[in-house]
């Protein structure tokens, strides 16, 4: 398929995925991405340190060891990318990182005793911001601190990943990351088109990206993921086709093709983008159609939402095994693992609870200076929350629900408990998104790209009149 192939304007099927442009235009709206349920905007300030400690103690009880995932947020970036919606601090002052690490050490020391002897770290993710804003020495220090306080699975058993900005990393740093135990990385590319890069203030060459990919492979990284974004200013079908050519030539293990969510009323940096430069919805969908066709044609498997992977990648293997999971880093290979988040704005999941750290370094430092965990909100899930979280997870990861199993596991009569939801699902069935009977809900090929719309049916909080403009487009 070439960048200007007319198939971008019609319905087509690939690998159990059907792109129906007219249907998407009619049904796509705003909605959550469901990296958690309930979503973070439902967290409450009344959930504090006492509640967190109590739930952690009951989840990680003495006498057993549970797998644990760690997320570490590094908020700093050298330059601003206008499209970015992450929690970040734009600075060239490297001294700020040293101060931040000192406080991060203190949070780690406060959290670690809650898990000592009761957890083994099987996943680690450094996100940001730009984790490689840290110097090589600071990266070594941070990993050393974590390993001093937590029991880690060996490198060949654990999944240890880091987000990389190829513009800021040399091959020597990639080699260091390998020695520190990292074995997976995610690279931001977004688009190689120079006009697009100028419009979003992110100039990044193909050579810079290739250098990091080659270094990762040379240093034993097991999985390399590249992120692209469609819907950016100045983007065209032909230009994005050329970007796909360049990215596919690198043969990453995973690819994410995200929809740019233009929410300048929420994210001030996006006000730097000229709305007149944004592609039309029609063009955006053509770009998405092109990307799906090119990636699946190159042998990538559709995982869900924006994610694709090679057939032998762990995400694709987990999908086939039914152990795929969704968390705050997207799709994960571990089925419902507890997540401890460290650093500014980090969101964790321990047992049937969520908790989030404060969003600014000022608040973060102040809480730790007072000897308190830097939490500012969270949520202890009730039984209905847990049930609906299970259903939404299954839909997002397996594109199906086993109604009979849900009834057995939760001791409910599905048709009674979800009478309102079933009425909405039958409407979606009429649109061909899914099939439904007394035993099973099965998302069809033309419904997979609209899985967020289907999951939203089970979101009890959305039925309470929550404004939808805070959420991104579902596709």
Short mmCIF file of C-alpha atoms in Angstrom, two decimals:
data_model
loop_
_atom_site.label_atom_id
_atom_site.label_comp_id
_atom_site.label_asym_id
_atom_site.label_seq_id
_atom_site.Cartn_x
_atom_site.Cartn_y
_atom_site.Cartn_z
CA UNK A 1 0.00 0.00 0.00
CA UNK A 2 1.45 3.35 -1.01
CA UNK A 3 0.86 6.59 0.92
CA UNK A 4 -1.76 7.74 -1.57
CA UNK A 5 -3.51 4.39 -2.04
CA UNK A 6 -7.27 4.85 -2.43
CA UNK A 7 -7.87 2.05 0.08
CA UNK A 8 -7.42 4.70 2.77
CA UNK A 9 -10.93 5.88 1.88
CA UNK A 10 -12.88 2.65 2.10
CA UNK A 11 -13.69 -0.22 4.42
CA UNK A 12 -11.08 -3.00 4.66
CA UNK A 13 -10.23 -5.96 6.87
CA UNK A 14 -6.83 -6.98 8.22
CA UNK A 15 -6.05 -9.63 10.84
CA UNK A 16 -9.48 -9.52 12.45
CA UNK A 17 -9.50 -5.71 12.40
CA UNK A 18 -11.92 -3.82 10.17
CA UNK A 19 -11.48 -0.15 9.36
CA UNK A 20 -14.87 1.39 8.57
CA UNK A 21 -14.30 5.08 8.06
CA UNK A 22 -17.99 6.06 7.93
CA UNK A 23 -18.74 4.14 11.13
CA UNK A 24 -15.78 5.70 12.96
CA UNK A 25 -16.77 9.20 11.87
CA UNK A 26 -20.29 8.60 13.16
CA UNK A 27 -19.46 6.97 16.50
CA UNK A 28 -16.12 8.38 17.60
CA UNK A 29 -16.44 10.76 20.54
CA UNK A 30 -14.56 11.66 23.70
CA UNK A 31 -13.85 9.05 26.34
CA UNK A 32 -11.34 7.60 28.82
CA UNK A 33 -8.38 5.46 27.78
CA UNK A 34 -9.01 3.12 30.73
CA UNK A 35 -5.49 2.76 31.99
CA UNK A 36 -7.45 2.42 35.23
CA UNK A 37 -11.03 1.99 36.32
CA UNK A 38 -12.30 4.06 37.98
CA UNK A 39 -10.34 6.68 36.04
CA UNK A 40 -7.97 9.07 37.83
CA UNK A 41 -10.45 11.95 37.77
CA UNK A 42 -12.55 9.86 40.20
CA UNK A 43 -9.84 9.68 42.85
CA UNK A 44 -10.62 11.41 46.14
CA UNK A 45 -8.54 13.63 48.41
CA UNK A 46 -9.89 11.74 51.44
CA UNK A 47 -7.71 8.76 50.51
CA UNK A 48 -4.42 9.52 52.24
CA UNK A 49 -1.37 7.95 53.81
CA UNK A 50 -3.25 6.07 56.55
CA UNK A 51 -5.57 4.43 54.04
CA UNK A 52 -2.67 3.64 51.71
CA UNK A 53 -0.60 2.01 54.44
CA UNK A 54 -3.52 -0.08 55.66
CA UNK A 55 -4.37 -1.38 52.18
CA UNK A 56 -0.73 -2.07 51.35
CA UNK A 57 -0.26 -4.02 54.57
CA UNK A 58 -3.31 -6.16 53.89
CA UNK A 59 -2.31 -6.77 50.26
CA UNK A 60 1.34 -7.56 51.00
CA UNK A 61 0.83 -9.67 54.10
CA UNK A 62 3.63 -11.54 55.85
CA UNK A 63 4.42 -15.07 54.75
CA UNK A 64 4.27 -14.63 50.99
CA UNK A 65 5.86 -12.71 48.13
CA UNK A 66 3.83 -11.03 45.41
CA UNK A 67 5.14 -9.74 42.08
CA UNK A 68 5.51 -5.96 42.02
CA UNK A 69 5.88 -3.36 39.29
CA UNK A 70 7.75 -0.11 39.93
CA UNK A 71 7.15 3.13 38.04
CA UNK A 72 9.57 6.04 38.54
CA UNK A 73 8.63 9.46 37.19
CA UNK A 74 11.42 11.81 36.07
CA UNK A 75 9.61 15.06 35.21
CA UNK A 76 12.38 17.06 33.50
CA UNK A 77 12.74 17.91 29.80
CA UNK A 78 15.32 20.10 28.07
CA UNK A 79 12.84 21.48 25.57
CA UNK A 80 9.09 21.60 25.18
CA UNK A 81 7.16 19.57 22.61
CA UNK A 82 3.97 21.50 21.92
CA UNK A 83 1.74 18.43 21.65
CA UNK A 84 2.81 16.93 24.99
CA UNK A 85 0.23 16.33 27.72
CA UNK A 86 2.63 14.73 30.24
CA UNK A 87 3.44 16.16 33.66
CA UNK A 88 6.80 17.79 32.97
CA UNK A 89 9.21 20.55 33.97
CA UNK A 90 11.02 22.35 31.15
CA UNK A 91 14.54 23.30 32.21
CA UNK A 92 18.16 23.14 31.16
CA UNK A 93 19.31 23.41 34.78
CA UNK A 94 20.72 19.97 35.53
CA UNK A 95 21.11 20.85 39.21
CA UNK A 96 17.36 20.43 39.58
CA UNK A 97 17.74 16.73 38.88
CA UNK A 98 20.19 16.31 41.75
CA UNK A 99 17.74 17.89 44.18
CA UNK A 100 14.90 15.75 42.85
CA UNK A 101 16.94 12.56 43.25
CA UNK A 102 17.67 13.41 46.87
CA UNK A 103 13.95 13.57 47.59
CA UNK A 104 13.23 10.51 45.48
CA UNK A 105 15.74 8.62 47.65
CA UNK A 106 13.69 9.63 50.68
CA UNK A 107 10.40 8.47 49.17
CA UNK A 108 11.98 5.14 48.21
CA UNK A 109 13.27 4.70 51.77
CA UNK A 110 9.78 5.38 53.16
CA UNK A 111 7.97 3.06 50.76
CA UNK A 112 10.37 0.11 50.74
CA UNK A 113 9.64 -1.21 54.26
CA UNK A 114 6.00 -1.72 53.28
CA UNK A 115 7.14 -4.34 50.75
CA UNK A 116 10.30 -5.75 52.39
CA UNK A 117 10.37 -9.54 52.20
CA UNK A 118 6.89 -9.55 50.67
CA UNK A 119 7.48 -8.50 47.06
CA UNK A 120 9.74 -9.20 44.12
CA UNK A 121 10.08 -6.54 41.44
CA UNK A 122 9.31 -8.10 38.07
CA UNK A 123 8.66 -4.89 36.16
CA UNK A 124 10.35 -1.49 36.25
CA UNK A 125 9.55 1.53 34.11
CA UNK A 126 11.25 4.92 34.05
CA UNK A 127 8.94 7.53 32.50
CA UNK A 128 8.65 11.26 32.25
CA UNK A 129 9.36 13.89 31.23
CA UNK A 130 12.64 12.56 29.91
CA UNK A 131 14.32 9.97 32.15
CA UNK A 132 17.60 10.45 30.31
CA UNK A 133 17.62 14.07 31.43
CA UNK A 134 19.54 12.43 34.27
CA UNK A 135 23.28 12.05 33.79
CA UNK A 136 24.82 8.60 33.49
CA UNK A 137 26.04 8.86 37.09
CA UNK A 138 22.56 9.86 38.28
CA UNK A 139 20.96 6.95 36.44
CA UNK A 140 23.45 4.58 38.11
CA UNK A 141 22.70 6.12 41.49
CA UNK A 142 18.93 5.80 41.10
CA UNK A 143 19.03 2.18 39.96
CA UNK A 144 21.46 1.35 42.78
CA UNK A 145 19.10 2.92 45.33
CA UNK A 146 16.17 0.92 44.02
CA UNK A 147 18.14 -2.33 44.10
CA UNK A 148 19.28 -1.65 47.65
CA UNK A 149 15.68 -1.33 48.80
CA UNK A 150 13.82 -3.87 46.65
CA UNK A 151 14.33 -7.48 45.58
CA UNK A 152 14.57 -7.60 41.75
CA UNK A 153 14.05 -10.54 39.44
CA UNK A 154 17.10 -11.29 37.25
CA UNK A 155 17.39 -9.32 34.01
CA UNK A 156 16.40 -12.33 31.90
CA UNK A 157 13.19 -12.76 33.92
CA UNK A 158 12.12 -9.18 34.58
CA UNK A 159 10.80 -6.46 32.28
CA UNK A 160 12.85 -3.32 32.87
CA UNK A 161 12.00 -0.46 30.53
CA UNK A 162 12.82 3.19 30.02
CA UNK A 163 11.46 5.98 27.83
CA UNK A 164 14.13 7.46 25.56
CA UNK A 165 14.36 10.74 23.70
CA UNK A 166 16.79 9.82 20.87
CA UNK A 167 17.86 13.45 20.54
CA UNK A 168 19.45 13.37 24.00
CA UNK A 169 21.05 9.93 24.22
CA UNK A 170 24.37 8.58 23.00
CA UNK A 171 25.28 4.96 22.40
CA UNK A 172 27.39 4.99 25.57
CA UNK A 173 24.32 5.77 27.70
CA UNK A 174 22.38 2.95 26.03
CA UNK A 175 25.23 0.58 26.89
CA UNK A 176 25.12 1.78 30.49
CA UNK A 177 21.36 1.20 30.65
CA UNK A 178 21.94 -2.36 29.50
CA UNK A 179 24.52 -2.90 32.24
CA UNK A 180 22.06 -1.48 34.78
CA UNK A 181 19.58 -4.17 33.82
CA UNK A 182 17.24 -2.40 31.43
CA UNK A 183 16.09 -4.70 28.64
CA UNK A 184 13.25 -2.75 27.00
CA UNK A 185 12.96 0.79 25.72
CA UNK A 186 10.36 3.08 24.21
CA UNK A 187 11.43 5.74 21.71
CA UNK A 188 9.43 8.81 20.85
CA UNK A 189 9.45 9.63 17.12
CA UNK A 190 5.95 11.02 16.41
CA UNK A 191 6.76 11.97 12.78
CA UNK A 192 9.95 12.34 10.74
CA UNK A 193 8.43 14.99 8.46
CA UNK A 194 10.46 18.19 8.96
CA UNK A 195 7.48 20.55 8.62
CA UNK A 196 5.59 18.61 11.27
CA UNK A 197 8.62 18.63 13.56
CA UNK A 198 8.93 22.41 13.21
CA UNK A 199 5.23 22.86 13.99
CA UNK A 200 5.52 20.88 17.26
CA UNK A 201 9.02 22.12 18.24
CA UNK A 202 10.67 18.71 18.11
CA UNK A 203 13.45 18.33 15.56
CA UNK A 204 14.64 14.74 15.45
CA UNK A 205 16.58 13.04 12.67
CA UNK A 206 16.24 9.53 11.39
CA UNK A 207 19.97 9.03 12.04
CA UNK A 208 19.64 9.94 15.73
CA UNK A 209 16.84 7.43 16.12
CA UNK A 210 18.66 4.69 14.20
CA UNK A 211 21.72 5.17 16.41
CA UNK A 212 19.72 4.47 19.57
CA UNK A 213 17.90 1.49 18.06
CA UNK A 214 21.18 -0.04 16.89
CA UNK A 215 22.80 0.55 20.29
CA UNK A 216 19.85 -1.05 22.07
CA UNK A 217 20.11 -4.18 19.95
CA UNK A 218 23.87 -4.32 20.43
CA UNK A 219 23.38 -4.19 24.20
CA UNK A 220 20.83 -6.95 24.55
CA UNK A 221 17.57 -5.01 24.74
CA UNK A 222 14.82 -7.55 24.23
CA UNK A 223 12.09 -5.20 23.04
CA UNK A 224 12.20 -1.82 21.30
CA UNK A 225 9.03 0.22 20.91
CA UNK A 226 8.54 3.31 18.76
CA UNK A 227 5.77 5.86 19.30
CA UNK A 228 4.11 7.73 16.44
CA UNK A 229 1.30 10.31 16.58
CA UNK A 230 -1.29 11.01 13.90
CA UNK A 231 -3.24 14.26 13.77
CA UNK A 232 -0.29 16.61 14.34
CA UNK A 233 -0.11 20.01 12.64
CA UNK A 234 1.15 20.05 9.03
CA UNK A 235 0.72 16.27 8.79
CA UNK A 236 -0.24 14.77 5.43
CA UNK A 237 -1.02 11.31 4.19
CA UNK A 238 2.04 11.25 1.92
CA UNK A 239 4.34 12.60 4.62
CA UNK A 240 3.21 10.08 7.22
CA UNK A 241 3.64 7.32 4.66
CA UNK A 242 7.31 8.25 4.36
CA UNK A 243 7.64 8.22 8.16
CA UNK A 244 6.17 4.72 8.19
CA UNK A 245 8.72 3.65 5.56
CA UNK A 246 11.58 4.85 7.77
CA UNK A 247 10.21 3.36 10.98
CA UNK A 248 9.39 -0.02 9.44
CA UNK A 249 12.93 -0.19 8.08
CA UNK A 250 14.12 -0.15 11.73
CA UNK A 251 11.80 -3.11 12.49
CA UNK A 252 10.92 -2.22 16.10
CA UNK A 253 9.32 -4.99 18.16
CA UNK A 254 6.36 -2.76 19.03
CA UNK A 255 4.73 0.30 17.55
CA UNK A 256 2.18 2.68 19.01
CA UNK A 257 0.21 5.01 16.74
CA UNK A 258 -1.46 7.54 19.01
CA UNK A 259 -4.22 9.95 18.14
CA UNK A 260 -3.15 13.51 18.94
CA UNK A 261 -5.63 14.88 21.47
CA UNK A 262 -5.79 18.64 20.97
CA UNK A 263 -7.03 19.94 24.33
CA UNK A 264 -5.56 23.44 24.67
CA UNK A 265 -8.13 24.29 27.37
CA UNK A 266 -6.51 21.57 29.49
CA UNK A 267 -2.84 21.66 28.38
CA UNK A 268 -1.41 25.15 27.97
CA UNK A 269 1.57 24.06 25.85
CA UNK A 270 -0.82 22.98 23.11
CA UNK A 271 -1.85 26.61 22.68
CA UNK A 272 1.40 27.01 20.72
CA UNK A 273 -0.12 24.89 17.95
CA UNK A 274 -2.03 26.68 15.22
CA UNK A 275 -5.42 25.01 14.95
CA UNK A 276 -5.55 25.89 11.26
CA UNK A 277 -2.52 23.64 10.73
CA UNK A 278 -4.24 20.55 12.17
CA UNK A 279 -5.40 17.96 9.63
CA UNK A 280 -9.13 17.50 9.16
CA UNK A 281 -10.90 14.53 10.72
CA UNK A 282 -11.14 13.05 7.24
CA UNK A 283 -7.37 13.29 6.73
CA UNK A 284 -6.66 11.97 10.24
CA UNK A 285 -8.71 8.87 9.58
CA UNK A 286 -7.00 8.37 6.23
CA UNK A 287 -3.63 8.51 8.01
CA UNK A 288 -4.83 6.00 10.60
CA UNK A 289 -6.14 3.73 7.87
CA UNK A 290 -2.82 3.94 6.07
CA UNK A 291 -0.89 3.13 9.26
CA UNK A 292 -3.04 0.08 10.04
CA UNK A 293 -2.65 -1.26 6.54
CA UNK A 294 1.09 -0.70 6.44
CA UNK A 295 1.81 -2.16 9.89
CA UNK A 296 -0.34 -5.25 9.51
CA UNK A 297 1.00 -5.71 5.99
CA UNK A 298 4.51 -5.70 7.48
CA UNK A 299 3.58 -8.52 9.86
CA UNK A 300 2.61 -6.61 13.00
CA UNK A 301 -0.27 -7.90 15.13
CA UNK A 302 -2.96 -5.50 16.34
CA UNK A 303 -2.90 -5.60 20.16
CA UNK A 304 -5.56 -3.02 20.92
CA UNK A 305 -6.32 0.71 20.72
CA UNK A 306 -3.05 2.20 19.38
CA UNK A 307 -0.68 -0.74 19.87
CA UNK A 308 0.92 -3.16 17.41
CA UNK A 309 3.59 -5.81 17.98
CA UNK A 310 5.51 -8.45 16.08
CA UNK A 311 4.01 -11.94 16.50
CA UNK A 312 6.86 -13.17 18.74
CA UNK A 313 6.86 -10.06 20.96
CA UNK A 314 5.70 -10.61 24.53
CA UNK A 315 2.61 -8.44 24.06
CA UNK A 316 1.40 -10.60 21.19
CA UNK A 317 2.25 -13.76 23.14
CA UNK A 318 0.35 -12.46 26.19
CA UNK A 319 -2.61 -11.56 24.00
CA UNK A 320 -2.79 -15.12 22.67
CA UNK A 321 -2.38 -16.53 26.20
CA UNK A 322 -5.14 -14.33 27.64
CA UNK A 323 -2.76 -12.67 30.13
CA UNK A 324 -2.64 -9.23 28.54
CA UNK A 325 -3.34 -6.42 30.99
CA UNK A 326 -3.78 -2.67 30.85
CA UNK A 327 -2.23 -0.20 33.29
CA UNK A 328 -0.91 3.34 33.44
CA UNK A 329 1.90 2.52 30.97
CA UNK A 330 -0.57 1.07 28.45
CA UNK A 331 -0.71 -2.64 27.63
CA UNK A 332 1.30 -4.97 29.85
CA UNK A 333 2.26 -8.64 29.76
CA UNK A 334 1.54 -9.20 33.46
CA UNK A 335 -2.01 -10.03 34.42
CA UNK A 336 -3.07 -7.58 37.16
CA UNK A 337 0.27 -6.92 38.90
CA UNK A 338 0.49 -4.44 41.79
CA UNK A 339 2.13 -1.15 40.83
CA UNK A 340 4.12 1.17 43.11
CA UNK A 341 4.61 4.63 41.61
CA UNK A 342 7.44 6.86 42.79
CA UNK A 343 8.05 10.53 42.06
CA UNK A 344 5.92 13.52 41.19
CA UNK A 345 2.39 12.74 39.91
CA UNK A 346 2.98 8.96 39.87
CA UNK A 347 -0.16 6.81 40.03
CA UNK A 348 0.03 3.38 41.64
CA UNK A 349 -2.31 0.43 42.09
CA UNK A 350 -2.06 -1.74 45.18
CA UNK A 351 -4.71 -4.42 45.55
CA UNK A 352 -8.16 -2.88 45.23
CA UNK A 353 -6.92 0.70 45.46
CA UNK A 354 -5.30 3.50 43.50
CA UNK A 355 -3.16 6.32 44.82
CA UNK A 356 -1.51 9.34 43.23
CA UNK A 357 1.39 11.51 44.30
CA UNK A 358 1.25 15.30 44.32
CA UNK A 359 1.81 16.98 40.97
CA UNK A 360 4.46 19.62 41.66
CA UNK A 361 8.00 19.33 42.98
CA UNK A 362 7.22 22.02 45.57
CA UNK A 363 4.43 19.91 47.09
CA UNK A 364 6.50 16.77 46.73
CA UNK A 365 9.48 18.21 48.57
CA UNK A 366 7.30 19.74 51.29
CA UNK A 367 5.53 16.46 52.08
CA UNK A 368 8.80 14.54 52.31
CA UNK A 369 10.35 17.29 54.46
CA UNK A 370 7.47 16.68 56.89
CA UNK A 371 8.15 12.95 56.87
CA UNK A 372 4.96 12.15 54.97
CA UNK A 373 4.37 10.11 51.86
CA UNK A 374 3.65 12.62 49.07
CA UNK A 375 0.12 11.34 48.31
CA UNK A 376 -2.68 13.74 47.47
CA UNK A 377 -5.54 11.51 46.38
CA UNK A 378 -6.60 7.95 45.73
CA UNK A 379 -9.48 5.52 45.87
CA UNK A 380 -10.38 2.30 47.65
CA UNK A 381 -12.50 0.37 45.19
CA UNK A 382 -15.85 -1.03 46.23
CA UNK A 383 -17.18 -4.33 44.90
CA UNK A 384 -18.99 -2.68 42.00
CA UNK A 385 -15.78 -0.85 41.00
CA UNK A 386 -13.83 -4.10 41.03
CA UNK A 387 -16.45 -5.90 38.97
CA UNK A 388 -16.61 -3.18 36.35
CA UNK A 389 -12.81 -2.89 36.29
CA UNK A 390 -12.64 -6.61 35.50
CA UNK A 391 -15.14 -6.31 32.66
CA UNK A 392 -13.47 -3.24 31.14
CA UNK A 393 -10.04 -4.93 31.36
CA UNK A 394 -11.34 -7.99 29.56
CA UNK A 395 -12.94 -5.96 26.82
CA UNK A 396 -9.83 -3.83 26.30
CA UNK A 397 -7.45 -6.82 26.30
CA UNK A 398 -9.45 -9.78 25.00
CA UNK A 399 -12.22 -8.10 22.95
CA UNK A 400 -14.70 -10.43 24.66
CA UNK A 401 -16.62 -11.15 27.87
CA UNK A 402 -17.54 -14.59 29.13
CA UNK A 403 -20.89 -13.77 30.74
CA UNK A 404 -21.28 -17.19 32.35
CA UNK A 405 -17.84 -16.89 33.99
CA UNK A 406 -18.62 -13.38 35.24
CA UNK A 407 -21.82 -14.68 36.84
CA UNK A 408 -19.93 -17.51 38.55
CA UNK A 409 -17.02 -15.38 39.72
CA UNK A 410 -19.14 -12.52 41.03
CA UNK A 411 -22.32 -14.34 42.06
CA UNK A 412 -24.60 -12.08 40.00
CA UNK A 413 -27.20 -12.49 37.31
CA UNK A 414 -25.66 -10.49 34.47
CA UNK A 415 -28.95 -9.57 32.81
CA UNK A 416 -30.28 -8.08 36.05
CA UNK A 417 -27.11 -6.36 37.25
CA UNK A 418 -26.36 -4.81 33.87
CA UNK A 419 -29.85 -4.33 32.44
CA UNK A 420 -29.18 -0.70 31.44
CA UNK A 421 -25.80 -1.58 29.96
CA UNK A 422 -27.24 -4.46 27.95
CA UNK A 423 -29.71 -2.12 26.29
CA UNK A 424 -26.79 0.05 25.12
CA UNK A 425 -24.79 -2.99 24.02
CA UNK A 426 -27.65 -4.21 21.87
CA UNK A 427 -27.61 -0.83 20.09
CA UNK A 428 -23.89 -1.30 19.44
CA UNK A 429 -24.63 -4.80 18.17
CA UNK A 430 -27.01 -3.28 15.63
CA UNK A 431 -24.06 -1.20 14.38
CA UNK A 432 -22.03 -4.38 13.98
CA UNK A 433 -19.55 -3.56 16.75
CA UNK A 434 -20.23 -6.74 18.70
CA UNK A 435 -22.36 -9.84 19.06
CA UNK A 436 -24.13 -10.73 22.28
CA UNK A 437 -26.07 -13.66 23.68
CA UNK A 438 -26.73 -15.11 27.12
CA UNK A 439 -23.22 -16.55 27.35
CA UNK A 440 -20.83 -14.15 25.66
CA UNK A 441 -20.12 -10.67 24.36
CA UNK A 442 -17.74 -10.75 21.40
CA UNK A 443 -16.33 -7.58 19.86
CA UNK A 444 -16.33 -7.93 16.09
CA UNK A 445 -13.64 -6.85 13.65
CA UNK A 446 -15.33 -3.51 12.92
CA UNK A 447 -15.73 -2.82 16.66
CA UNK A 448 -12.14 -3.32 17.75
CA UNK A 449 -10.97 0.18 16.92
CA UNK A 450 -13.97 1.46 18.89
CA UNK A 451 -13.31 -0.69 21.95
CA UNK A 452 -13.20 2.40 24.18
CA UNK A 453 -16.77 3.21 23.16
CA UNK A 454 -17.82 -0.30 24.13
CA UNK A 455 -15.95 -0.21 27.45
CA UNK A 456 -17.60 3.11 28.30
CA UNK A 457 -20.96 1.34 28.50
CA UNK A 458 -19.80 -0.28 31.75
CA UNK A 459 -18.44 2.96 33.27
CA UNK A 460 -20.91 3.78 36.03
CA UNK A 461 -19.35 7.19 36.65
CA UNK A 462 -19.94 8.39 33.10
CA UNK A 463 -23.65 7.93 33.69
CA UNK A 464 -23.44 10.59 36.41
CA UNK A 465 -23.06 13.39 33.90
CA UNK A 466 -19.27 13.77 33.83
CA UNK A 467 -18.20 16.39 31.23
CA UNK A 468 -16.60 14.52 28.35
CA UNK A 469 -14.43 17.34 26.98
CA UNK A 470 -11.66 16.49 29.44
CA UNK A 471 -11.15 13.18 27.64
CA UNK A 472 -9.46 12.58 24.30
CA UNK A 473 -11.24 11.31 21.19
CA UNK A 474 -11.79 7.57 21.31
CA UNK A 475 -10.18 7.30 17.89
#
